[in-house]
Short mmCIF file of C-alpha atoms and ligand atoms in Angstrom, two decimals:
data_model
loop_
_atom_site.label_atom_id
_atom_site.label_comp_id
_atom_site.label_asym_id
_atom_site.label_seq_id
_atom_site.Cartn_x
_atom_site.Cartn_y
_atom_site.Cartn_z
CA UNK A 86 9.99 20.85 22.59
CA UNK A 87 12.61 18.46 22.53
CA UNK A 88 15.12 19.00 19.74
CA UNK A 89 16.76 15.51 18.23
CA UNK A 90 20.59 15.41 16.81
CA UNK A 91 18.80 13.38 14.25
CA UNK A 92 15.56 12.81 12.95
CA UNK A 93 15.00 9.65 10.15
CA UNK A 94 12.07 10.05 8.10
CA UNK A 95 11.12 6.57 6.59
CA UNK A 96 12.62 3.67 8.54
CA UNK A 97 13.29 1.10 6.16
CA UNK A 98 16.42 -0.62 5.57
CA UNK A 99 18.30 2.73 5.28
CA UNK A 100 16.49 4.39 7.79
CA UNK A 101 17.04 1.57 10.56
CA UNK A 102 20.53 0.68 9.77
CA UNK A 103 21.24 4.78 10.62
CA UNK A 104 19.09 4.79 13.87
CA UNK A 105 21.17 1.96 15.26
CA UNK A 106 24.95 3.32 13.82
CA UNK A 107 24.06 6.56 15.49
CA UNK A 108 21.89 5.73 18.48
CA UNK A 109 25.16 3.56 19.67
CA UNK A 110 27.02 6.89 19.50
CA UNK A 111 24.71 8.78 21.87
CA UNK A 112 22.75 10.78 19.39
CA UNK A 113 19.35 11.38 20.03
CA UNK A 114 17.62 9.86 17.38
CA UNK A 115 13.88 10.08 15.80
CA UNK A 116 12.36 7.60 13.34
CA UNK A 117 9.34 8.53 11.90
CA UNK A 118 8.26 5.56 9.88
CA UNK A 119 4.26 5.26 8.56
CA UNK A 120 3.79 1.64 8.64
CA UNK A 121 4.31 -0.48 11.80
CA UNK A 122 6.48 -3.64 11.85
CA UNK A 123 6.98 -6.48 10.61
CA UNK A 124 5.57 -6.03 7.43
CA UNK A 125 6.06 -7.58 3.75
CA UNK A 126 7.73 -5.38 1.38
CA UNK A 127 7.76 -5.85 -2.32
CA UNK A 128 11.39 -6.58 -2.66
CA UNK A 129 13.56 -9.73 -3.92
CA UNK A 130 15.09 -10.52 -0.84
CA UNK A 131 18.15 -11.54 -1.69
CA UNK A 132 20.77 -9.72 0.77
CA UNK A 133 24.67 -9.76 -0.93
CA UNK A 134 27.05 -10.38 2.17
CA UNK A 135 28.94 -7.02 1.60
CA UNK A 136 27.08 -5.50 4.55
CA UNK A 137 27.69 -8.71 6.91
CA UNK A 138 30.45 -7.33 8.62
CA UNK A 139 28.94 -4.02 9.03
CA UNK A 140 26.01 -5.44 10.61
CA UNK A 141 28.03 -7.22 12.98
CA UNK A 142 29.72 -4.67 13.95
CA UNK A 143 26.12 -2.95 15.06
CA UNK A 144 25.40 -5.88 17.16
CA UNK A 145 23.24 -7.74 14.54
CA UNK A 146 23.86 -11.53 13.43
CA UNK A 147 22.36 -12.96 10.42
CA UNK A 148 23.74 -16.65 11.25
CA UNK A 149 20.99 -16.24 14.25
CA UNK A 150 18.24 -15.96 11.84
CA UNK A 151 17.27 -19.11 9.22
CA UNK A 152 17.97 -16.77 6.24
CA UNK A 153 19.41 -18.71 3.31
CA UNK A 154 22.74 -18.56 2.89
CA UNK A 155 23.36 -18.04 -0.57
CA UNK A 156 26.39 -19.00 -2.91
CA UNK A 157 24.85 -19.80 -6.53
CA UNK A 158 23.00 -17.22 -9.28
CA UNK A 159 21.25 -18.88 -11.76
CA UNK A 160 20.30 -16.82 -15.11
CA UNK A 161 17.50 -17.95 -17.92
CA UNK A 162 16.60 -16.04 -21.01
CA UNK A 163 13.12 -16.65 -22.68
CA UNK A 164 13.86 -19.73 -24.80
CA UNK A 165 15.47 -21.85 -21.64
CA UNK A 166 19.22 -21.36 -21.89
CA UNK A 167 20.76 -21.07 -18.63
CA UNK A 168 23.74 -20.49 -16.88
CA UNK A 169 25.06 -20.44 -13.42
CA UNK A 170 27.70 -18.80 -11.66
CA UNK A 171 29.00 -18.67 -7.68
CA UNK A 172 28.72 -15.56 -6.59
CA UNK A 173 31.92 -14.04 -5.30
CA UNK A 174 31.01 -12.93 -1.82
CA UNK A 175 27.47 -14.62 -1.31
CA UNK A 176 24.45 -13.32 0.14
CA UNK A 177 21.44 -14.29 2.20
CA UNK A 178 17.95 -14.83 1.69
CA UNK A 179 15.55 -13.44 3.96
CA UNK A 180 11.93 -11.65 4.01
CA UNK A 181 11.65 -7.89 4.34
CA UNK A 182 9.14 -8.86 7.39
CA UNK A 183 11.96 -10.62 9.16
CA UNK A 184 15.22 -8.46 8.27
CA UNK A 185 13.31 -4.39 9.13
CA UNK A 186 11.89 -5.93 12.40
CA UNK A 187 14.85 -7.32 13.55
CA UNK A 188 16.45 -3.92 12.46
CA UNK A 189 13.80 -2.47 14.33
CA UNK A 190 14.34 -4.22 17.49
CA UNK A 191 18.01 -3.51 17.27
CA UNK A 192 17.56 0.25 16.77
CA UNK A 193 14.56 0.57 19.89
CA UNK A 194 17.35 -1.33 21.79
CA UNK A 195 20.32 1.14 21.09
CA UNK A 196 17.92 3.63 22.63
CA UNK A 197 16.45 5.25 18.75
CA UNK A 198 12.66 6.54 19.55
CA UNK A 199 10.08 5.74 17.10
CA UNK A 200 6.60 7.83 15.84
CA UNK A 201 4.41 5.56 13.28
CA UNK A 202 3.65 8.79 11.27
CA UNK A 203 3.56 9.61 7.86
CA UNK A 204 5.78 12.58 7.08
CA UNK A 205 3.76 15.15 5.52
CA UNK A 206 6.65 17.80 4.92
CA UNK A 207 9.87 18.76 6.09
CA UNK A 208 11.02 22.44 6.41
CA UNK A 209 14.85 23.39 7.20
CA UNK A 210 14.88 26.96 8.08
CA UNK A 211 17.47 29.17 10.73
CA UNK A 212 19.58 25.69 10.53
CA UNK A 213 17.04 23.52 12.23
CA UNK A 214 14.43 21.29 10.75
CA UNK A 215 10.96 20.70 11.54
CA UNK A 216 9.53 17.42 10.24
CA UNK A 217 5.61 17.76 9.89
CA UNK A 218 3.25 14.89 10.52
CA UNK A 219 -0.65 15.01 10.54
CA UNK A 220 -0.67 17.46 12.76
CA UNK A 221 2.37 17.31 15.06
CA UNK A 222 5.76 18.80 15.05
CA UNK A 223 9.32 17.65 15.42
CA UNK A 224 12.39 19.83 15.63
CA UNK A 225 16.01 18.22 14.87
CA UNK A 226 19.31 19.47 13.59
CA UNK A 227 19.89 17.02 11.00
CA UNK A 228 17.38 14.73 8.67
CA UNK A 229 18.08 11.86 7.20
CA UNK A 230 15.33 11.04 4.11
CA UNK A 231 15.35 7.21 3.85
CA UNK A 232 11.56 7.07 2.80
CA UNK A 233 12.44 4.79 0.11
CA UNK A 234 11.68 4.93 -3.82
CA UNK A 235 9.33 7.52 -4.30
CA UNK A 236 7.11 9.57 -1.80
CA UNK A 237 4.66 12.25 -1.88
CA UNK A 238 7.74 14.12 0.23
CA UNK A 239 9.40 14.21 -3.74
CA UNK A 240 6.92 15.92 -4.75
CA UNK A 241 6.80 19.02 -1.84
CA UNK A 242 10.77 19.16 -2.64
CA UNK A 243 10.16 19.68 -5.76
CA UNK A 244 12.96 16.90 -6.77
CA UNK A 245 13.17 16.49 -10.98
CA UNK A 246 13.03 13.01 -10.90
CA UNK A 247 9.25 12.88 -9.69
CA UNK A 248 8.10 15.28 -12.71
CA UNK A 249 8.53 12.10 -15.16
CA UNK A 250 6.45 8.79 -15.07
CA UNK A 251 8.15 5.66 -15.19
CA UNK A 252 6.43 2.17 -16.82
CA UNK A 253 7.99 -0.16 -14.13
CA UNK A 254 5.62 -2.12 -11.38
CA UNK A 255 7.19 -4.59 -9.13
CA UNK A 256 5.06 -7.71 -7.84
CA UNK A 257 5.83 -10.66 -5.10
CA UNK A 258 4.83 -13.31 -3.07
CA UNK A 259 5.70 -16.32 -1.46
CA UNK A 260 5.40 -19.48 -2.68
CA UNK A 261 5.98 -23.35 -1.10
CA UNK A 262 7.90 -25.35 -3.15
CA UNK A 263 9.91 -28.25 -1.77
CA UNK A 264 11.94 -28.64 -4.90
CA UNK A 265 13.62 -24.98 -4.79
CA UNK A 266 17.64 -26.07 -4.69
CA UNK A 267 18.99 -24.48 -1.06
CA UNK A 268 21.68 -21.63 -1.98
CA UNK A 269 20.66 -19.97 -4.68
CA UNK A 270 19.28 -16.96 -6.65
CA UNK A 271 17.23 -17.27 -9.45
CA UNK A 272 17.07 -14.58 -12.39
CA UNK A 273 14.55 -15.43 -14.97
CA UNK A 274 14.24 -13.42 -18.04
CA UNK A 275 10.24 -12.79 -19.77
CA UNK A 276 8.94 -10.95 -22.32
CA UNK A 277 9.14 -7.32 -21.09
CA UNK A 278 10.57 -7.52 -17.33
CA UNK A 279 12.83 -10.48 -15.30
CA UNK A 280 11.78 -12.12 -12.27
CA UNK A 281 13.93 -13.34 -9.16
CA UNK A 282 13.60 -16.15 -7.07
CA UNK A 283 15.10 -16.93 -3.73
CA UNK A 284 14.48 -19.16 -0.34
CA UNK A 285 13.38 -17.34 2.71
CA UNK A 286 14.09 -17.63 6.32
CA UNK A 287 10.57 -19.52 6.44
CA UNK A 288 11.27 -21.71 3.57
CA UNK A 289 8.92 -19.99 1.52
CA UNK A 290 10.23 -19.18 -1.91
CA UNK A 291 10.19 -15.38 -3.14
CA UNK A 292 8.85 -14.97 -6.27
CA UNK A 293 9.40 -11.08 -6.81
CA UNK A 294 9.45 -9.63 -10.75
CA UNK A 295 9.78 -6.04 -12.55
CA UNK A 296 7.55 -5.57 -15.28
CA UNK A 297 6.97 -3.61 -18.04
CA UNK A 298 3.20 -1.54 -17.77
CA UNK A 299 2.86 -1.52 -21.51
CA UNK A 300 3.20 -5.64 -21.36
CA UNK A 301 1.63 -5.58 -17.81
CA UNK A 302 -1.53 -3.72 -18.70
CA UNK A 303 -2.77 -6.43 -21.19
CA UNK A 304 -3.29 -8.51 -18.01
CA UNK A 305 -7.15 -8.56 -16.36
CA UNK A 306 -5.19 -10.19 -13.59
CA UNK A 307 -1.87 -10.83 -11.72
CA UNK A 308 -2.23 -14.42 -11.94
CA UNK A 309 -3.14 -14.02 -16.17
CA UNK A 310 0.04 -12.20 -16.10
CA UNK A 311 2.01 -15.39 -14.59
CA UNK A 312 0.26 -17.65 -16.58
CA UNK A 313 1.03 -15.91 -20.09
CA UNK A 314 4.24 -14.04 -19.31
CA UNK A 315 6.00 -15.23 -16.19
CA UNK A 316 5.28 -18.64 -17.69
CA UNK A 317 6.62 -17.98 -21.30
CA UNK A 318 10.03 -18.79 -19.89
CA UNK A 319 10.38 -22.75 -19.53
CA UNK A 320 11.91 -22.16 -15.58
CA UNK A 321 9.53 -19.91 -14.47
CA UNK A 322 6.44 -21.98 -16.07
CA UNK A 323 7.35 -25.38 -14.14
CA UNK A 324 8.22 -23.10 -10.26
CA UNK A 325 4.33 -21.91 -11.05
CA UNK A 326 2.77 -24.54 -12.11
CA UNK A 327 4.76 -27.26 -8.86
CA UNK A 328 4.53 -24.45 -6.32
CA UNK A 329 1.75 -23.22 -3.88
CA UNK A 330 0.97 -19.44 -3.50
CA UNK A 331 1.54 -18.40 0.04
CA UNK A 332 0.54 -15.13 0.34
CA UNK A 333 -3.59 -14.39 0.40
CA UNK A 334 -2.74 -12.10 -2.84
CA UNK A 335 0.84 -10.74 -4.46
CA UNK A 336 1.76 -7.15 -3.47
CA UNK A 337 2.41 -4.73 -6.12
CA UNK A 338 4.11 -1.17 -6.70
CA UNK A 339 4.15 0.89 -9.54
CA UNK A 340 6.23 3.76 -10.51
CA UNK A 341 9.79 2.44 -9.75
CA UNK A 342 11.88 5.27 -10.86
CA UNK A 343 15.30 4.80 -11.78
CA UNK A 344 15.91 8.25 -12.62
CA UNK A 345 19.07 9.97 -11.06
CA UNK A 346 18.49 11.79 -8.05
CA UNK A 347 20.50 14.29 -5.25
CA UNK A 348 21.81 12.68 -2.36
CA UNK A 349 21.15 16.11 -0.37
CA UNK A 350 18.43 18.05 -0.98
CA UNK A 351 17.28 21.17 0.68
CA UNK A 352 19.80 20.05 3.62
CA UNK A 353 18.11 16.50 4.04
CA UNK A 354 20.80 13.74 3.82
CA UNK A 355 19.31 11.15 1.59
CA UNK A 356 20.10 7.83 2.04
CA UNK A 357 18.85 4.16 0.18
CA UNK A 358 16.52 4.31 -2.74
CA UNK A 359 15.62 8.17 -1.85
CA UNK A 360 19.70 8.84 -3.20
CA UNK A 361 19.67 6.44 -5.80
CA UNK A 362 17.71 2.85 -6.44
CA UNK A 363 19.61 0.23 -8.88
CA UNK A 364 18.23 -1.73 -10.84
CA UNK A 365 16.57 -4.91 -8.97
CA UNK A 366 18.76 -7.24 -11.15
CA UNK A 367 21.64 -6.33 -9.52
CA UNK A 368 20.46 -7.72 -6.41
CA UNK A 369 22.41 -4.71 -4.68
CA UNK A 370 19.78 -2.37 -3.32
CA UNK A 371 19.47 -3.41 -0.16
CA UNK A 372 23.14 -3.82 0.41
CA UNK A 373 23.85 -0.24 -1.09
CA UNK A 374 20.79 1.25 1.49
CA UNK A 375 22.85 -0.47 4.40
CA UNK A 376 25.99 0.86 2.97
CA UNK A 377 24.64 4.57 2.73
CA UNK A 378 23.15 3.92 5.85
CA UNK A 379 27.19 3.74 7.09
CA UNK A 380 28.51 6.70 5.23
CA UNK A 381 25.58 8.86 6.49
CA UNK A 382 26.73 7.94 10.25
CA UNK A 383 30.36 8.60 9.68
CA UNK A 384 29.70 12.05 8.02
CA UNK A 385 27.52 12.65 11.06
CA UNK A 386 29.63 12.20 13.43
CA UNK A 387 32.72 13.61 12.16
CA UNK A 388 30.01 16.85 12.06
CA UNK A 389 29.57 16.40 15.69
CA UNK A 390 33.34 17.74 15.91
CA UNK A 391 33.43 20.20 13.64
CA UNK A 392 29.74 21.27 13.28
CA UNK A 393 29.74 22.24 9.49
CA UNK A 394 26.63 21.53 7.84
CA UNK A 395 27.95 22.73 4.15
CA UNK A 396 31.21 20.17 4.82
CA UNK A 397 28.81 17.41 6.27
CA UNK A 398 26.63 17.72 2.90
CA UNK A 399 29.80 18.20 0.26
CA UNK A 400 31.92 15.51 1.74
CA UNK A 401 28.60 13.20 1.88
CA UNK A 402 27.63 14.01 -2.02
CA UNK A 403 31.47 12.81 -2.62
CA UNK A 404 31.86 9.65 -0.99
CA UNK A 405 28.00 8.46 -1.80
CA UNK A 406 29.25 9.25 -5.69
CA UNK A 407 32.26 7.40 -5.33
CA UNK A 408 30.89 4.50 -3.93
CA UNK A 409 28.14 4.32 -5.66
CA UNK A 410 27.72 5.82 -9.02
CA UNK A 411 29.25 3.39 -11.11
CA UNK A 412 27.13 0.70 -9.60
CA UNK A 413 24.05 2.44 -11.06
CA UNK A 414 25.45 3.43 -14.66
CA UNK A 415 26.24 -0.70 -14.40
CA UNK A 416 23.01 -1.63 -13.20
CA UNK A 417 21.50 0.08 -16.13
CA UNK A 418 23.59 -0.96 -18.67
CA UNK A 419 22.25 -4.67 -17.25
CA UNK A 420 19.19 -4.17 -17.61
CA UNK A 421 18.82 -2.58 -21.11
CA UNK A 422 20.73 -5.35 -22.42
CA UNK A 423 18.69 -8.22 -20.25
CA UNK A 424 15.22 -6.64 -21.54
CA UNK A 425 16.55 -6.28 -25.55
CA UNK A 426 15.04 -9.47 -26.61
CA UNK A 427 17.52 -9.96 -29.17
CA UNK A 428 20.11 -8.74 -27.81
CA UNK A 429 19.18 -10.86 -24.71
CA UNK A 430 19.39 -13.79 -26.94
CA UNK A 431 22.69 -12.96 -28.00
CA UNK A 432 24.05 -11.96 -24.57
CA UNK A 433 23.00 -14.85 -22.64
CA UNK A 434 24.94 -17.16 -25.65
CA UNK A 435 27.57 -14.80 -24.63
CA UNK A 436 27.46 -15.06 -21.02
CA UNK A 437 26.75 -18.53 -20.83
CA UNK A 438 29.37 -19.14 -22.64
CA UNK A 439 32.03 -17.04 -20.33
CA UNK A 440 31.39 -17.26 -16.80
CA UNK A 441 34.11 -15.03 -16.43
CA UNK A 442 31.91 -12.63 -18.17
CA UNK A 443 29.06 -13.40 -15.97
CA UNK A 444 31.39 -12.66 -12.78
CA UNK A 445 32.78 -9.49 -14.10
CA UNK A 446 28.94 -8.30 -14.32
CA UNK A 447 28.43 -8.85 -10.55
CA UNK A 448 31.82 -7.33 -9.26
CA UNK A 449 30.95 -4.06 -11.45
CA UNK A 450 27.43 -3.80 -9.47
CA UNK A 451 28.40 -4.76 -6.19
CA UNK A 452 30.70 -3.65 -3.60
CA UNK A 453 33.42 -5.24 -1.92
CA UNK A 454 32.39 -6.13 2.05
CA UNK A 455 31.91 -2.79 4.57
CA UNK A 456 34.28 -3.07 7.40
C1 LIG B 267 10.97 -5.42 -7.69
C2 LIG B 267 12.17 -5.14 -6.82
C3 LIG B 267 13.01 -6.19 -6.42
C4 LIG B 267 14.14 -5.91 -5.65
N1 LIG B 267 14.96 -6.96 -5.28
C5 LIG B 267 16.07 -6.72 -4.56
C6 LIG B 267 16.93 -7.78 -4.16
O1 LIG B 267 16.68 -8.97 -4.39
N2 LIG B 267 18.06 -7.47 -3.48
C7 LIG B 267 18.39 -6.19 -3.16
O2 LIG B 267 19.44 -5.97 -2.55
N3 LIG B 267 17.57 -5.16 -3.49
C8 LIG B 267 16.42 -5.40 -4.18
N4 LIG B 267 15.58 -4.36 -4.49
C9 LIG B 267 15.90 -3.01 -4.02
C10 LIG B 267 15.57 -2.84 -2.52
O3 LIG B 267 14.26 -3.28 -2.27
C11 LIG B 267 15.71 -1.37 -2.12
O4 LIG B 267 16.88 -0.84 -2.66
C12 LIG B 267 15.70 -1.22 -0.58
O5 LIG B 267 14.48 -1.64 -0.08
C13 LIG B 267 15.96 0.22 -0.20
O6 LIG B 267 15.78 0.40 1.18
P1 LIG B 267 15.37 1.83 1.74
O7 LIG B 267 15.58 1.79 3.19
O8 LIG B 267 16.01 2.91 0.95
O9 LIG B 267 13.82 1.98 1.38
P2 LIG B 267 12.57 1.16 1.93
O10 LIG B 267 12.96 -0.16 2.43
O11 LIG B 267 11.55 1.25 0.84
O12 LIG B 267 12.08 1.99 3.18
C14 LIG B 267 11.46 3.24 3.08
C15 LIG B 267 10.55 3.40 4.28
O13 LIG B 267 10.04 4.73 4.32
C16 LIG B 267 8.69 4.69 4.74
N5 LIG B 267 8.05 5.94 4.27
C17 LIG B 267 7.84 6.32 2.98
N6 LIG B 267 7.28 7.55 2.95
C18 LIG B 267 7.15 7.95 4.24
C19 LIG B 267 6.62 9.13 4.87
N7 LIG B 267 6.14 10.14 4.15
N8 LIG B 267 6.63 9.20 6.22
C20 LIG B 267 7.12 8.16 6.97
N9 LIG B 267 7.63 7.02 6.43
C21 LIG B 267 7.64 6.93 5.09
C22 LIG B 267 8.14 3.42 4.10
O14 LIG B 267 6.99 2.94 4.77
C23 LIG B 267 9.33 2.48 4.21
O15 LIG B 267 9.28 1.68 5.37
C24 LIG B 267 14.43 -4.58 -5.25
C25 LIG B 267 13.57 -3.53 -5.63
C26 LIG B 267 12.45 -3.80 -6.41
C27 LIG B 267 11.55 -2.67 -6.81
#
C-alpha cells in the first residue's frame, strides 16, 4: 500500500490551499474530500486580499476570475444608521463554487491525488496514520485535518469543543439585484444575528447571515424569517423586497461553534475552521484558512529536514497562536458588542461617528498580506 508524505482530510479552502503549497514541493499528497466540486458553500464570500500574494505565489490569479474587487464596508444597526469605511487592504468577492474548484484544479495540476470519501476515522499509531473511509484504508506520515467547522471526526477525537451545543445557524443565497453598488461589503445588523452582503463573480449578490436559534426557531420558514427579521433593518428590507432569489432554496448550517479548539490533536495538524473559526463578521475566515494553510506547509517542510514530529507539532501550535489568537479574542469581542442591542445602538453612534474607530476594528481582526 502506498504510503503518502501527506494525507488532507477535508479539502476545503484549507485543505486545497495545502495540497497545492506542498504538492509543488514534491510531496506526495492525498485529499480526501466527501463532496465533489464545484459546490455552494454557506459562506459570505467576501475574500480580504491578505492572501493575494500568497496565492500568487502558488500559481493562482484572482484578477483572471470576475470576482469583485472590493474596497468599501458598509455597517447598519437595526434602526438605519450607517456608516462606511475603505477597507485598508481590500478584498474580493467571489462564490465558494468558483474559488474551491479553481483551488481544486490548481492542486490536481501540481500533481495532489484526490478520493471523494468521507473520513470515517483517523488512527496515528507506530508514527504513521491510517485515515479510514467506508471501507478503505490510507496510510500517510503526516495528516492535515482541514474538514472544516465541525465533523463527526470531533466527535471520535474526543475534542472538548464538540461536547457543548452552540445556538448559531448560518443561511445564504444568491440574489439578482442590479442596484447592488460594485466594491463593496455589506454588514447589516437584525434582531438576534447580522447578515453580509457582497457581489459575486456571476453578479449575483450573496446574501449570507448568522442567526440566533432562539430568534430563528420562531420562524415556520426561511423566507418568514427574512420577511420579519432580516427585514426589520431598513437596508436589508429594501435588498429583499428589489432583489430576485437565485438559488432554488437558501442553504443552511447549524451548530457553528466558536468554541476554542487545539491546533494539533492526537498528531493531526489542524488547519482552517478545524484550529479555530472567527467570527463571520470579521470577514477573515477564509483568509486565516489560506493563511494556516501556509504555516502548515512551511512547518512541513522544514520537518522534511529534520524529521521531528514533536518539533513539527510545538513549533506549529506557536506560530498558529501568534498569528492568530488575537484575531479570535477580537472577533469575539465584535460580535458580543454588534448583537447587544443596546449596546449596538450605542456603538454604532460611536463608530459612525469615528471611522478611525471603525478601521482600528478591522486591522485588529485581520492580518497584514502573506508574502
Ligand atoms: C455564516 C458564515 C459566513 C461567513 N462569511 C465569511 C466571509 O464573508 N469571509 C470570510 O473570510 N470567511 C467567512 N466565513 C468563514 C469561512 O467560511 C470559513 O472560515 C472557511 O470556509 C474555512 O475554510 P476551511 O477550509 O477550514 O473549511 P471548509 O471550507 O468548510 O472545508 C472543509 C471541507 O471538509 C470536508 N469534510 C468535512 N468532513 C469531512 C470528512 N469526514 N471526510 C472528508 N471531507 C470532509 C467538507 O466537505 C469541506 O469541503 C463565514 C462563516 C460562516 C459560518
Amino acid at each position: 500500500m502506498k504510503i503518502y508524505d501527506v494525507i488532507i482530510v477535508g479539502g476545503g479552502l484549507a485543505g486545497l490551499t495545502s495540497a497545492i503549497d506542498l504538492s509543488i514541493s514534491g510531496l506526495a499528497v492525498l485529499v480526501i474530500e466527501k463532496d465533489t466540486y464545484p459546490k455552494h458553500k454557506v459562506c459570505g464570500e467576501y475574500v480580504s486580499n491578505e492572501v493575494t500574494p500568497y496565492l500568487e505565489r502558488l500559481g493562482i490569479d484572482i484578477s483572471d476570475t470576475k470576482a469583485d474587487p472590493i474596497q468599501k464596508l458598509t455597517l447598519s444597526n437595526l434602526t438605519g444608521n450607517c456608516v462606511e469605511t475603505d477597507l485598508p487592504l481590500g478584498g474580493f468577492g467571489i462564490s465558494r463554487y468558483a474559488l474551491d474548484h479553481l483551488l481544486y484544479r490548481a492542486a490536481l495540476s501540481k500533481g495532489a491525488e484526490f478520493k471523494f470519501e468521507t473520513v470515517s476515522d483517523i488512527v496515528y499509531n507506530d508514527d504513521q496514520f491510517k485515515v479510514k473511509a467506508k471501507d478503505k484504508e490510507y496510510k500517510s506520515k503526516l495528516v492535515i485535518g482541514s474538514y472544516g467547522k465541525r465533523s463527526l471526526l470531533d466527535k471520535k477525537l474526543k475534542r472538548d469543543f464538540i461536547q457543548q451545543k452552540t445556538p448559531w445557524i448560518g443561511i445564504k443565497a444568491h440574489y439578482r439585484n442590479e442596484d447592488f453598488p460594485q466594491g463593496e461589503v455589506h454588514l447589516h445588523n437584525f434582531n438576534g444575528g447580522y447578515c453580509g452582503l457582497s457581489k459575486t463573480e456571476t453578479g449575483a449578490i450573496n446574501l449570507c447571515y448568522l442567526a440566533h436559534y432562539q430568534n430563528f426557531k420562531q420562524a415556520k420558514s426561511i423566507d418568514e424569517f427574512n420577511h420579519y427579521h432580516l427585514a426589520q433593518n431598513p437596508y436589508l428590507k429594501s435588498f429583499l423586497e428589489t432583489s430576485t432569489l437565485e438559488f432554488d432554496q437558501h442553504l443552511a448550517i447549524s451548530q457553528v461553534s466558536f468554541q476554542k479548539k487545539n491546533a494539533v490533536e492526537n498528531h493531526i495538524l489542524m488547519a482552517g475552521d478545524s484550529a479555530g473559526l472567527i467570527h463571520p463578521l470579521c470577514g477573515n475566515g477564509m483568509a486565516m484558512a489560506i493563511h494556516s494553510a501556509k504555516l502548515i506547509s512551511d512547518e512541513i517542510k522544514r520537518y522534511q529536514v529534520h524529521k521531528r514530529r514533536d518539533t513539527l507539532e510545538e513549533n506549529y501550535i506557536q506560530i498558529w497562536k501568534k498569528t492568530f489568537q488575537k484575531r479570535l479574542i477580537f472577533g469575539s469581542m465584535f460580535q458580543k458588542i454588534l448583537l447587544r442591542q443596546g449596546l449596538t445602538n450605542f456603538s454604532m453612534s460611536l463608530v459612525s461617528n469615528s471611522k478611525v474607530l471603525l478601521q482600528k476594528m478591522i486591522q485588529q481582526t485581520h492580518g497584514k498580506p502573506i508574502l
